[in-house]
Coordinates of C-alpha atoms in Angstrom, one line a residue:
Chain A
X80 CA -65.3 -58.4 -18.9
X81 CA -67.3 -57.9 -21.6
X82 CA -64.8 -57.8 -25.2
X83 CA -64.9 -55.5 -27.5
X84 CA -68.1 -53.1 -25.6
X85 CA -67.5 -50.4 -27.5
X86 CA -68.6 -52.8 -31.0
X87 CA -72.0 -52.9 -31.4
X88 CA -72.8 -56.5 -32.4
X89 CA -72.7 -57.3 -36.5
X90 CA -70.3 -59.2 -38.8
X91 CA -67.0 -57.2 -37.3
X92 CA -67.7 -58.0 -34.4
X93 CA -68.4 -61.1 -35.1
X94 CA -65.3 -61.6 -37.6
X95 CA -62.8 -60.1 -35.0
X96 CA -64.4 -62.1 -32.1
X97 CA -64.0 -65.7 -34.2
X98 CA -60.6 -64.5 -35.7
X99 CA -59.2 -64.7 -32.6
X100 CA -60.1 -67.9 -30.5
X101 CA -59.4 -69.4 -34.0
X102 CA -55.6 -68.7 -33.8
X103 CA -55.4 -69.3 -30.1
X104 CA -57.3 -72.1 -29.5
X105 CA -54.7 -75.1 -28.5
X106 CA -55.6 -77.2 -30.6
X107 CA -57.6 -76.4 -33.6
X108 CA -56.1 -76.5 -37.0
X109 CA -55.9 -72.7 -37.1
X110 CA -54.0 -71.9 -33.8
X111 CA -51.5 -70.3 -34.6
X112 CA -47.8 -69.8 -32.6
X113 CA -47.9 -66.4 -30.4
X114 CA -44.7 -65.4 -32.2
X115 CA -46.5 -65.4 -35.2
X116 CA -49.0 -63.2 -33.9
X117 CA -48.2 -60.3 -35.3
X118 CA -51.2 -57.2 -35.9
X119 CA -50.3 -53.9 -38.6
X120 CA -52.5 -51.4 -38.3
X121 CA -53.1 -48.0 -39.9
X122 CA -52.7 -44.7 -38.7
X123 CA -54.2 -41.9 -40.1
X124 CA -58.0 -42.9 -40.3
X125 CA -57.7 -45.9 -38.8
X126 CA -56.8 -45.0 -35.0
X127 CA -56.9 -41.7 -34.8
X128 CA -59.0 -39.1 -37.1
X129 CA -57.7 -37.6 -40.2
X130 CA -60.6 -34.9 -41.2
X131 CA -60.5 -32.2 -42.2
X132 CA -56.5 -33.4 -42.3
X133 CA -54.4 -35.1 -40.3
X134 CA -52.2 -34.0 -37.1
X135 CA -49.9 -33.8 -38.5
X136 CA -50.7 -31.4 -40.9
X137 CA -51.6 -29.3 -38.9
X138 CA -48.5 -29.9 -37.6
X139 CA -46.8 -28.6 -40.5
X140 CA -48.8 -25.3 -40.5
X141 CA -48.0 -23.6 -37.4
X142 CA -44.3 -24.0 -37.3
X143 CA -45.3 -22.6 -41.2
X144 CA -47.1 -19.8 -39.8
X145 CA -44.2 -18.6 -37.8
X146 CA -41.3 -18.8 -40.5
X147 CA -43.8 -16.9 -43.4
X148 CA -44.2 -14.5 -40.8
X149 CA -40.6 -14.0 -40.9
X150 CA -39.9 -15.6 -44.6
X151 CA -41.7 -13.7 -47.5
X152 CA -39.7 -16.1 -50.3
X153 CA -41.4 -19.3 -48.3
X154 CA -44.8 -17.0 -48.0
X155 CA -45.6 -16.4 -51.6
X156 CA -45.1 -20.4 -52.7
X157 CA -48.5 -21.6 -53.6
X158 CA -48.1 -24.9 -51.5
X159 CA -47.2 -22.5 -49.2
X160 CA -50.2 -19.6 -49.3
X161 CA -52.5 -22.4 -49.8
X162 CA -51.3 -23.8 -46.6
X163 CA -51.8 -20.3 -44.6
X164 CA -54.7 -19.5 -45.7
X165 CA -56.0 -22.6 -44.2
X166 CA -56.7 -24.2 -47.7
X167 CA -55.2 -27.6 -46.7
X168 CA -57.0 -30.2 -49.6
X169 CA -56.2 -28.3 -52.0
X170 CA -52.0 -28.0 -50.4
X171 CA -52.9 -31.0 -50.0
X172 CA -53.8 -32.2 -53.8
X173 CA -50.4 -32.5 -54.7
X174 CA -49.9 -35.4 -52.9
X175 CA -48.0 -37.0 -50.1
X176 CA -44.8 -35.1 -51.5
X177 CA -44.7 -31.7 -52.2
X178 CA -47.0 -31.9 -48.7
X179 CA -44.1 -34.2 -47.1
X180 CA -40.9 -31.4 -48.3
X181 CA -42.8 -28.3 -47.0
X182 CA -42.9 -30.3 -43.7
X183 CA -39.2 -31.5 -43.9
X184 CA -37.8 -28.0 -45.2
X185 CA -40.0 -26.6 -42.0
X186 CA -38.2 -28.9 -38.6
X187 CA -34.8 -29.8 -40.8
X188 CA -32.3 -28.7 -38.8
X189 CA -32.9 -29.3 -35.8
X190 CA -32.2 -32.7 -33.8
X191 CA -34.3 -35.5 -33.4
X192 CA -35.0 -35.1 -29.3
X193 CA -35.7 -31.5 -30.6
X194 CA -38.2 -32.7 -33.1
X195 CA -39.3 -35.0 -30.3
X196 CA -39.6 -32.0 -27.7
X197 CA -41.9 -30.2 -30.2
X198 CA -43.7 -33.4 -30.8
X199 CA -45.1 -33.7 -27.7
X200 CA -44.7 -29.4 -26.7
X201 CA -48.0 -28.8 -30.1
X202 CA -50.1 -32.3 -29.1
X203 CA -50.6 -30.8 -25.8
X204 CA -51.3 -27.2 -26.7
X205 CA -53.0 -27.8 -29.9
X206 CA -57.0 -28.4 -30.1
X207 CA -59.1 -29.9 -32.6
X208 CA -61.6 -27.2 -35.0
X209 CA -64.6 -28.9 -34.8
X210 CA -64.4 -31.5 -31.8
X211 CA -62.5 -29.0 -30.0
X212 CA -60.4 -31.3 -27.5
X213 CA -56.3 -32.2 -27.9
X214 CA -55.7 -34.1 -30.9
X215 CA -55.1 -36.7 -28.9
X216 CA -58.8 -37.0 -27.6
X217 CA -59.2 -38.0 -31.4
X218 CA -58.3 -41.4 -31.2
X219 CA -61.0 -44.4 -31.7
X220 CA -62.3 -45.6 -28.9
X221 CA -63.1 -49.1 -30.9
X222 CA -59.9 -49.7 -32.3
X223 CA -58.1 -48.8 -28.2
X224 CA -60.2 -52.2 -27.2
X225 CA -59.1 -53.8 -30.5
X226 CA -55.4 -53.5 -30.0
X227 CA -56.2 -54.3 -26.6
X228 CA -58.0 -57.6 -27.5
X229 CA -54.8 -58.1 -29.3
X230 CA -52.1 -58.2 -26.9
X231 CA -54.0 -60.2 -24.3
X232 CA -54.1 -62.9 -27.3
X233 CA -50.6 -62.6 -27.2
X234 CA -50.3 -60.5 -30.5
X235 CA -47.2 -58.0 -31.3
X236 CA -49.0 -54.6 -32.0
X237 CA -47.6 -52.8 -34.8
X238 CA -48.2 -48.8 -35.8
X239 CA -47.1 -48.6 -40.7
X240 CA -48.3 -45.2 -41.0
X241 CA -47.9 -43.4 -44.3
X242 CA -47.4 -40.0 -41.0
X243 CA -43.9 -39.5 -40.7
X244 CA -42.1 -41.8 -37.7
X245 CA -40.6 -39.2 -35.5
X246 CA -44.5 -37.9 -35.4
X247 CA -46.1 -40.8 -34.7
X248 CA -43.7 -42.2 -32.2
X249 CA -43.3 -39.1 -29.8
X250 CA -46.9 -39.3 -28.4
X251 CA -47.7 -43.6 -29.6
X252 CA -46.9 -44.8 -26.3
X253 CA -49.6 -42.8 -24.3
X254 CA -51.9 -43.2 -26.9
X255 CA -52.1 -46.1 -28.3
X256 CA -49.8 -48.6 -26.1
X257 CA -47.0 -48.7 -28.8
X258 CA -43.1 -48.2 -27.9
X259 CA -41.6 -46.1 -30.4
X260 CA -40.0 -49.6 -32.0
X261 CA -43.1 -50.4 -32.7
X262 CA -44.3 -47.4 -34.5
X263 CA -43.1 -47.7 -38.7
X264 CA -43.2 -45.2 -40.8
X265 CA -42.3 -42.8 -43.1
X266 CA -38.8 -41.3 -42.3
X267 CA -36.4 -38.0 -43.2
X268 CA -33.1 -38.4 -43.3
X269 CA -30.9 -38.0 -40.2
X270 CA -26.8 -37.0 -40.2
X271 CA -24.5 -37.5 -37.2
X272 CA -23.5 -34.3 -35.5
X273 CA -20.5 -33.3 -33.3
X274 CA -21.2 -31.0 -31.2
X275 CA -19.2 -30.4 -27.2
X276 CA -18.4 -34.0 -27.9
X277 CA -21.2 -35.3 -27.9
X278 CA -22.9 -37.0 -31.0
X279 CA -26.4 -36.1 -31.9
X280 CA -28.6 -36.6 -35.2
X281 CA -30.1 -34.2 -37.1
X282 CA -33.0 -34.1 -39.4
X283 CA -32.2 -33.0 -43.0
X284 CA -34.7 -31.4 -45.8
X285 CA -35.1 -35.3 -47.7
X286 CA -37.1 -38.0 -46.7
X287 CA -35.2 -41.5 -46.5
X288 CA -37.3 -43.1 -49.5
X289 CA -40.5 -43.8 -50.2
X290 CA -43.3 -42.7 -47.8
X291 CA -44.5 -45.4 -47.0
X292 CA -47.8 -46.0 -48.9
X293 CA -48.9 -48.3 -50.8
X294 CA -46.2 -51.2 -52.0
X295 CA -43.3 -49.5 -49.1
X296 CA -45.8 -50.4 -46.4
X297 CA -45.5 -54.9 -46.7
X298 CA -41.4 -53.9 -47.6
X299 CA -40.8 -52.1 -44.9
X300 CA -42.7 -54.2 -42.4
X301 CA -40.9 -56.7 -43.7
X302 CA -37.2 -54.6 -43.4
X303 CA -38.6 -53.5 -39.8
X304 CA -40.3 -57.2 -38.2
X305 CA -39.1 -59.7 -40.8
X306 CA -42.6 -61.5 -40.0
X307 CA -45.6 -61.4 -42.4
X308 CA -48.1 -59.9 -39.9
X309 CA -51.7 -62.3 -39.5
X310 CA -53.6 -59.3 -38.7
X311 CA -53.4 -55.3 -40.6
X312 CA -56.2 -53.0 -40.7
X313 CA -56.5 -49.6 -42.9
X314 CA -59.2 -48.0 -44.4
X315 CA -57.2 -46.1 -47.8
X316 CA -55.8 -47.4 -51.1
X317 CA -52.7 -46.3 -49.6
X318 CA -53.8 -49.2 -46.9
X319 CA -53.9 -52.1 -49.6
X320 CA -50.8 -53.4 -50.7
X321 CA -50.9 -53.9 -46.7
X322 CA -53.7 -55.3 -46.4
X323 CA -53.2 -58.2 -49.4
X324 CA -49.5 -58.9 -47.2
X325 CA -50.9 -60.3 -44.1
X326 CA -54.2 -61.8 -45.6
X327 CA -52.8 -64.0 -48.8
X328 CA -50.0 -65.6 -46.6
X329 CA -50.4 -68.8 -44.9
X330 CA -51.7 -68.6 -41.6
X331 CA -55.3 -67.6 -41.0
X332 CA -55.5 -64.7 -41.5
X333 CA -58.0 -61.0 -40.9
X334 CA -58.2 -57.8 -42.6
X335 CA -60.4 -55.1 -41.4
X336 CA -61.1 -51.4 -44.1
X337 CA -61.9 -49.0 -41.4
X338 CA -65.5 -47.6 -44.0
X339 CA -65.7 -43.3 -42.8
X340 CA -69.4 -43.1 -43.4
X341 CA -70.6 -41.3 -40.2
X342 CA -70.7 -38.0 -41.2
X343 CA -72.3 -37.4 -38.0
X344 CA -70.1 -38.1 -35.0
X345 CA -66.9 -38.3 -37.4
X346 CA -66.6 -37.6 -41.3
X347 CA -67.7 -39.3 -44.0
X348 CA -65.5 -39.6 -47.2
X349 CA -63.8 -42.5 -49.3
X350 CA -59.7 -43.4 -47.6
X351 CA -57.6 -42.3 -50.6
X352 CA -53.7 -42.7 -51.9
X353 CA -51.5 -39.9 -51.1
X354 CA -49.0 -41.6 -53.8
X355 CA -51.9 -43.0 -56.0
X356 CA -54.9 -40.5 -56.2
X357 CA -56.9 -42.9 -59.1
X358 CA -55.9 -45.8 -57.0
X359 CA -59.7 -48.5 -56.2
X360 CA -61.2 -47.3 -53.4
X361 CA -59.9 -49.9 -50.6
X362 CA -63.6 -50.3 -49.4
X363 CA -64.2 -52.1 -53.1
X364 CA -61.3 -54.0 -53.1
X365 CA -62.4 -54.6 -49.3
X366 CA -65.4 -56.1 -51.0
X367 CA -64.0 -58.1 -54.5
X368 CA -61.4 -59.3 -52.4
X369 CA -63.9 -61.0 -48.9
X370 CA -62.0 -58.2 -46.7
X371 CA -64.1 -57.1 -43.4
X372 CA -65.7 -53.8 -43.8
X373 CA -65.7 -51.9 -40.1
X374 CA -68.9 -48.8 -41.1
X375 CA -67.9 -46.8 -38.0
X376 CA -71.4 -45.8 -38.0
X377 CA -73.3 -49.4 -37.3
X378 CA -69.9 -51.1 -35.5
X379 CA -69.6 -48.4 -33.2
X380 CA -71.7 -48.0 -30.6
X381 CA -69.2 -44.9 -29.5
X382 CA -66.3 -43.2 -31.7
X383 CA -64.0 -41.2 -29.5
X384 CA -63.6 -41.0 -25.8
X385 CA -66.5 -39.4 -23.5
X386 CA -64.7 -36.3 -23.4
X387 CA -65.8 -35.4 -27.1
X388 CA -69.7 -35.2 -28.4
X389 CA -70.5 -36.9 -30.7
Chain B
X189 CA -26.6 -67.7 -9.5
X190 CA -24.0 -66.6 -9.8
X191 CA -24.7 -62.9 -12.0
X192 CA -21.3 -62.9 -15.2
X193 CA -20.2 -66.5 -13.9
X194 CA -18.5 -67.1 -16.9
X195 CA -16.7 -64.1 -16.8
X196 CA -13.0 -63.4 -14.5
X197 CA -13.6 -61.2 -11.9
X198 CA -11.5 -57.7 -12.9
X199 CA -12.4 -54.4 -14.3
X200 CA -14.9 -55.5 -16.6
X201 CA -16.8 -58.1 -14.5
X202 CA -16.4 -55.3 -12.6
X203 CA -17.8 -52.1 -14.5
X204 CA -20.4 -54.4 -15.8
X205 CA -21.9 -54.9 -12.7
X206 CA -21.6 -51.6 -11.1
X207 CA -23.0 -50.0 -14.5
X208 CA -26.4 -52.8 -13.8
X209 CA -27.0 -51.5 -10.5
X210 CA -26.6 -47.8 -10.6
X211 CA -29.3 -48.0 -13.9
X212 CA -31.4 -50.1 -11.6
X213 CA -31.6 -48.8 -7.8
X214 CA -34.5 -47.4 -7.9
X215 CA -34.2 -43.6 -5.6
X216 CA -30.6 -43.0 -6.7
X217 CA -29.8 -39.9 -8.7
X218 CA -28.4 -42.5 -11.0
X219 CA -31.6 -44.7 -12.1
X220 CA -32.6 -45.0 -15.5
X221 CA -36.3 -45.4 -16.4
X222 CA -36.7 -49.1 -17.5
X223 CA -38.5 -47.9 -21.1
X224 CA -34.9 -45.7 -22.0
X225 CA -32.9 -49.3 -20.7
X226 CA -31.9 -50.2 -24.9
X227 CA -29.1 -52.3 -24.9
X228 CA -27.7 -52.8 -28.3
X229 CA -24.3 -55.2 -29.8
X230 CA -23.3 -55.8 -32.6
X231 CA -22.9 -59.3 -33.8
X232 CA -19.8 -60.2 -36.1
X233 CA -16.7 -60.2 -32.9
X234 CA -19.4 -59.1 -30.6
X235 CA -21.9 -61.9 -30.4
X236 CA -19.7 -64.8 -32.5
X237 CA -16.7 -65.4 -34.3
X238 CA -16.0 -63.9 -37.4
X239 CA -12.9 -65.7 -38.1
X240 CA -11.1 -67.1 -40.3
X241 CA -14.4 -64.6 -42.1
X242 CA -18.0 -64.3 -40.8
X243 CA -20.3 -66.9 -41.0
X244 CA -22.2 -65.2 -43.5
X245 CA -19.3 -65.5 -45.8
X246 CA -19.1 -69.0 -45.9
X247 CA -22.4 -69.0 -46.1
X248 CA -21.6 -67.1 -49.6
X249 CA -18.8 -68.9 -50.7
X250 CA -20.6 -71.8 -50.3
X251 CA -23.9 -70.4 -52.9
X252 CA -21.4 -69.2 -55.1
X253 CA -19.3 -72.9 -55.7
X254 CA -22.9 -73.7 -56.6
X255 CA -23.6 -70.8 -59.1
X256 CA -20.2 -70.3 -60.7
X257 CA -20.1 -74.2 -61.5
X258 CA -22.4 -73.3 -64.2
X259 CA -21.2 -70.6 -64.7
X260 CA -18.1 -69.9 -66.4
X261 CA -18.5 -65.5 -67.3
X262 CA -18.6 -65.6 -63.4
X263 CA -16.1 -67.7 -62.1
X264 CA -14.4 -65.9 -64.2
X265 CA -14.5 -62.6 -62.0
X266 CA -11.8 -61.3 -59.7
X267 CA -13.5 -61.6 -56.7
X268 CA -15.3 -64.9 -57.2
X269 CA -11.7 -65.9 -58.0
X270 CA -10.2 -65.0 -54.9
X271 CA -13.7 -66.4 -52.7
X272 CA -14.0 -70.1 -54.4
X273 CA -9.7 -70.5 -53.8
X274 CA -11.0 -70.0 -50.2
X275 CA -9.0 -66.1 -49.9
X276 CA -12.2 -65.0 -47.7
X277 CA -9.5 -62.0 -46.5
X278 CA -8.5 -61.1 -50.6
X279 CA -12.0 -60.5 -51.4
X280 CA -13.0 -58.8 -48.3
X281 CA -9.4 -56.2 -48.7
X282 CA -11.4 -54.4 -51.1
X283 CA -14.6 -53.8 -48.5
X284 CA -17.8 -54.6 -47.5
X285 CA -19.8 -52.9 -51.0
X286 CA -18.1 -55.2 -53.4
X287 CA -18.5 -58.1 -50.6
X288 CA -21.9 -57.8 -50.5
X289 CA -22.6 -57.1 -54.6
X290 CA -21.8 -61.2 -55.0
X291 CA -23.6 -61.9 -52.4
X292 CA -27.1 -60.3 -52.9
X293 CA -26.1 -61.7 -56.9
X294 CA -25.9 -65.2 -55.4
X295 CA -29.8 -64.4 -53.5
X296 CA -31.7 -62.0 -55.3
X297 CA -35.3 -63.3 -56.5
X298 CA -36.0 -65.0 -53.7
X299 CA -38.3 -64.8 -51.3
X300 CA -38.3 -63.3 -48.2
X301 CA -39.5 -66.8 -47.1
X302 CA -37.4 -68.7 -49.2
X303 CA -34.2 -67.1 -48.0
X304 CA -34.5 -66.7 -44.6
X305 CA -34.8 -71.1 -45.3
X306 CA -31.6 -71.4 -47.1
X307 CA -29.9 -69.5 -44.9
X308 CA -31.4 -71.9 -42.0
X309 CA -30.8 -75.1 -43.7
X310 CA -26.9 -73.9 -43.8
X311 CA -27.0 -73.1 -40.5
X312 CA -27.9 -77.1 -39.9
X313 CA -25.4 -78.4 -42.2
X314 CA -22.1 -76.0 -42.0
X315 CA -19.1 -76.7 -40.0
X316 CA -16.5 -74.3 -39.1
X317 CA -13.6 -74.5 -40.5
X318 CA -11.2 -75.0 -37.6
X319 CA -13.1 -75.5 -34.4
X320 CA -15.2 -78.1 -37.0
X321 CA -18.4 -77.5 -35.0
X322 CA -21.6 -75.5 -36.8
X323 CA -21.3 -72.1 -36.3
X324 CA -24.5 -71.7 -33.5
X325 CA -22.0 -73.1 -31.2
X326 CA -19.4 -70.4 -32.5
X327 CA -20.7 -68.0 -29.9
X328 CA -19.5 -65.9 -26.9
X329 CA -21.0 -67.2 -23.7
X330 CA -20.1 -65.0 -21.6
X331 CA -21.6 -62.6 -24.2
X332 CA -25.0 -64.3 -23.9
X333 CA -25.2 -64.3 -19.6
X334 CA -24.7 -60.6 -20.2
X335 CA -27.9 -60.4 -22.5
X336 CA -29.4 -62.2 -20.1
X337 CA -28.6 -59.9 -17.1
X338 CA -30.0 -57.1 -18.9
X339 CA -32.7 -58.5 -19.5
X340 CA -33.0 -59.4 -16.0
X341 CA -32.6 -55.9 -15.5
X342 CA -35.3 -54.7 -17.8
X343 CA -33.4 -53.7 -20.7
X344 CA -34.6 -54.8 -23.8
X345 CA -31.2 -55.7 -26.1
X346 CA -31.4 -55.1 -29.7
X347 CA -28.8 -56.3 -32.7
X348 CA -26.9 -54.4 -34.8
X349 CA -25.6 -56.0 -37.3
X350 CA -23.1 -55.4 -40.5
X351 CA -24.5 -58.3 -41.9
X352 CA -27.8 -59.6 -44.0
X353 CA -30.4 -58.4 -41.0
X354 CA -33.0 -61.8 -43.0
X355 CA -29.6 -63.8 -42.0
X356 CA -28.4 -63.0 -38.7
X357 CA -32.7 -62.4 -38.0
X358 CA -32.4 -66.6 -39.2
X359 CA -31.2 -67.7 -36.2
X360 CA -31.7 -64.3 -33.9
X361 CA -34.0 -66.0 -31.5
X362 CA -32.2 -69.1 -31.1
X363 CA -29.2 -67.8 -30.9
X364 CA -29.2 -65.1 -28.3
X365 CA -33.3 -65.4 -27.3
X366 CA -33.7 -61.7 -29.9
X367 CA -36.8 -60.9 -31.7
X368 CA -36.6 -60.6 -35.8
X369 CA -37.9 -57.4 -35.4
X370 CA -34.9 -56.6 -32.9
X371 CA -32.4 -57.3 -35.6
X372 CA -30.8 -54.2 -37.5
X373 CA -28.9 -54.7 -39.7
X374 CA -27.4 -54.0 -44.0
X375 CA -31.2 -54.7 -46.3
X376 CA -31.1 -55.5 -49.8
X377 CA -34.0 -54.0 -51.5
X378 CA -37.3 -55.7 -51.7
X379 CA -39.6 -55.6 -54.0
X380 CA -43.2 -57.0 -54.2
X381 CA -44.9 -59.1 -56.7
X382 CA -48.1 -61.1 -56.8
X383 CA -48.3 -65.0 -57.4
X384 CA -51.3 -66.7 -57.6
X385 CA -52.8 -63.4 -55.9
X386 CA -50.5 -64.2 -53.4
X387 CA -48.6 -60.5 -51.9
X388 CA -44.7 -61.8 -52.5
X389 CA -41.3 -60.1 -51.4
X390 CA -39.0 -60.9 -53.1
X391 CA -34.5 -60.2 -52.9
X392 CA -33.3 -57.9 -55.7
X393 CA -29.7 -57.9 -56.5
X394 CA -28.6 -53.8 -54.7
X395 CA -28.3 -53.0 -51.0
X396 CA -31.1 -50.6 -49.3
X397 CA -29.1 -47.9 -49.1
X398 CA -25.3 -47.7 -46.8
X399 CA -24.4 -51.1 -44.7
X400 CA -24.4 -50.6 -41.7
X401 CA -21.3 -50.4 -40.7
X402 CA -20.5 -46.8 -39.3
X403 CA -22.1 -43.6 -39.2
X404 CA -24.7 -45.5 -40.4
X405 CA -25.5 -47.8 -37.6
X406 CA -26.8 -45.0 -34.8
X407 CA -28.5 -43.5 -37.8
X408 CA -30.4 -47.1 -38.3
X409 CA -30.9 -47.6 -34.2
X410 CA -32.7 -44.2 -34.5
X411 CA -35.0 -44.8 -37.7
X412 CA -35.6 -48.4 -37.0
X413 CA -35.9 -47.7 -32.1
X414 CA -36.3 -44.4 -31.8
X415 CA -33.9 -44.0 -28.6
X416 CA -31.1 -43.9 -27.9
X417 CA -28.9 -46.3 -26.6
X418 CA -27.9 -46.3 -23.0
X419 CA -25.6 -49.4 -23.1
X420 CA -24.0 -50.5 -26.8
X421 CA -20.4 -53.2 -27.1
X422 CA -18.2 -54.1 -30.0
X423 CA -15.7 -55.1 -31.6
X424 CA -13.9 -53.4 -35.1
X425 CA -13.6 -49.0 -36.5
X426 CA -17.6 -50.0 -37.9
X427 CA -18.7 -49.2 -34.3
X428 CA -17.7 -46.4 -33.0
X429 CA -20.6 -44.4 -34.0
X430 CA -22.8 -46.5 -32.6
X431 CA -20.5 -46.1 -29.4
X432 CA -19.8 -42.4 -29.1
X433 CA -24.3 -42.6 -29.6
X434 CA -25.2 -45.0 -26.9
X435 CA -22.3 -43.4 -24.6
X436 CA -23.3 -39.0 -25.4
X437 CA -26.4 -38.9 -24.1
X438 CA -27.6 -37.3 -21.0
X439 CA -28.2 -40.6 -19.4
X440 CA -25.4 -42.3 -17.5
X441 CA -24.1 -45.0 -20.7
X442 CA -21.9 -48.2 -20.5
X443 CA -19.6 -48.2 -23.7
X444 CA -18.1 -52.2 -24.0
X445 CA -15.2 -51.9 -27.2
X446 CA -14.5 -56.8 -27.4
X447 CA -11.0 -56.9 -27.5
X448 CA -9.7 -60.1 -29.5
X449 CA -6.3 -60.7 -27.8
X450 CA -6.7 -65.1 -27.8
X451 CA -5.2 -66.5 -30.1
X452 CA -5.3 -69.7 -27.9
X453 CA -8.9 -70.2 -27.7
X454 CA -10.6 -67.8 -30.5
X455 CA -8.8 -65.1 -33.1
X456 CA -5.8 -62.2 -32.3
X457 CA -6.9 -59.4 -33.8
X458 CA -7.7 -55.9 -34.6
X459 CA -11.4 -55.3 -36.0
X460 CA -11.6 -53.2 -38.5
X461 CA -14.1 -50.9 -40.3
X462 CA -15.4 -52.4 -43.4
X463 CA -15.8 -49.4 -45.5
X464 CA -13.3 -47.1 -43.9
X465 CA -10.5 -49.7 -44.0
X466 CA -7.8 -46.6 -42.2
X467 CA -10.1 -46.0 -39.6
X468 CA -8.4 -45.8 -36.1
X469 CA -8.7 -48.9 -34.1
X470 CA -11.3 -49.8 -31.6
X471 CA -9.5 -50.1 -28.9
X472 CA -7.0 -47.4 -29.4
X473 CA -10.6 -45.0 -29.1
X474 CA -12.1 -46.7 -26.3
X475 CA -8.8 -46.1 -24.5
X476 CA -9.2 -42.5 -25.3
X477 CA -12.9 -42.1 -24.4
X478 CA -12.7 -43.5 -21.4
X479 CA -14.9 -47.2 -22.4
X480 CA -14.4 -50.2 -20.9
X481 CA -12.5 -52.4 -23.4
X482 CA -12.9 -56.6 -22.3
X483 CA -10.1 -58.6 -22.6
X484 CA -11.5 -62.3 -24.6
X485 CA -8.2 -63.9 -23.1
X486 CA -8.1 -61.7 -19.2
X487 CA -12.0 -60.9 -19.3
X488 CA -13.2 -64.4 -20.4
X489 CA -13.2 -67.8 -18.0
X490 CA -14.2 -69.9 -21.2
X491 CA -15.0 -67.7 -24.5
X492 CA -17.3 -70.1 -26.5
X493 CA -20.5 -73.5 -25.3
X494 CA -18.1 -76.7 -23.8
X495 CA -19.3 -78.6 -26.9
X496 CA -16.4 -76.8 -28.6
X497 CA -12.0 -77.3 -27.4
X498 CA -10.1 -74.1 -27.0

């Protein structure tokens, strides 16, 4: 089987294959023991399509429509009105914080099991406005190949997302082969309650700590994994610190930045940080620090699976 | 090979073996799919000896002696004076909070790598005051066997400790075969700093959230794993909510409580909660809720390895 068959020959594909060979060749000076082979991937815009907005934003919108229909006060709020008009960019312009706040209120009071059930049901029925397929079909085939290549080389593959950890976990195994405990993301406060003698965990209307963007990414990687990654992939300024953390350790490392430059098959945009909209574009950071840029247009033979036009 | 050879025949050994058979027998009504086989273990007093105080307390004490020798103000504090006199129980009587505060100050400013190095160096040189062996020798052999039994039955085994997560992770693979990312514990705040172009994470003198005792245990299990465990083992009131969480889900479960009733070979005491000293003794909770009690004296043929007298 050809390695990375969905990647066109070029500097990105070569950099990946060379790197994996370097760290897995026994006896070489660049060999890395398997226990230290930790790979981390951002999710939105790195593993799945985040335009015109992230799947989680659409998930929120659907629930918000239901709630606003019976709650005029809620429906009158500016961010809610923007969302209900379908103006997702305006609603997200205020950053992840206010956006997350609305999301949290829509699902506060659900147990974690109820939330997972709501999430998987939504993935089963919702379709993307442009591609007209389920959101689960809009994962990047070349990145799935890359994750498989790394696992075959004894890497452990983690997802480190700014999105809600329970939202991504609900589908991480099915979409990516990543088990729930290998997903690190933005968390909500939980409260333990006893109901009919059973202990259940209930989602609260508050974030637990900061959104998992920017500096919190390496800190949450350490909290969760306890090891510095040697491979990282991202696509926005919110991934910068994670990419820096992975690429400035003592072991040979590779940092990939996905460049969304393919309007025809996906979208053309610069990935911004939700928490710092004025941050340096990550493609500029990558060029300055010698990270490996991945051009969707140039480097990927396909973007999505065969069931997606484009 | 006999299963659980270090366990004497009796209700505890039978309960474990019966349970593992029930959840792994294909086609039975009590079968649990491997992905849902999550086991969680407390550490202090459940996997390793925590008397006369936990290994982490001795680790703290050693560093505190060094610091107090050059800092009279520090040496004059009541909790520090109690610690320096070797009166660990008095120092810990105030609970985990003040104790953790002293611990945090002793190691604030270290990078996570420096802290791991300090921890492993201490494990290499320190010996237990009664048994005169390294603390790493004072893990319970029957519990190592139990972890192996569960792993052989396709369980994933996690440690959920009130101790510092980085302290336990430094030795979790060597002592227990548990990789660092499968340890959940009390965390300190970290800060990302750039030093000579490298991004490093520095320990701050503050806890990140609450100590991992009591209600935080199931909440942190959910945050970290995203699945409800079906097997749990603990030994103190601080494990109660974790045991409740594991034992009140929809799947067949087993909750074990280690009863320290063996003064001759280990210690005789009731495991208390650090965060709630007036909580019901966990052995009473176990009797009331039908959990499985493990008597060290009755149920274990050995407590430690062959290198430990007793």
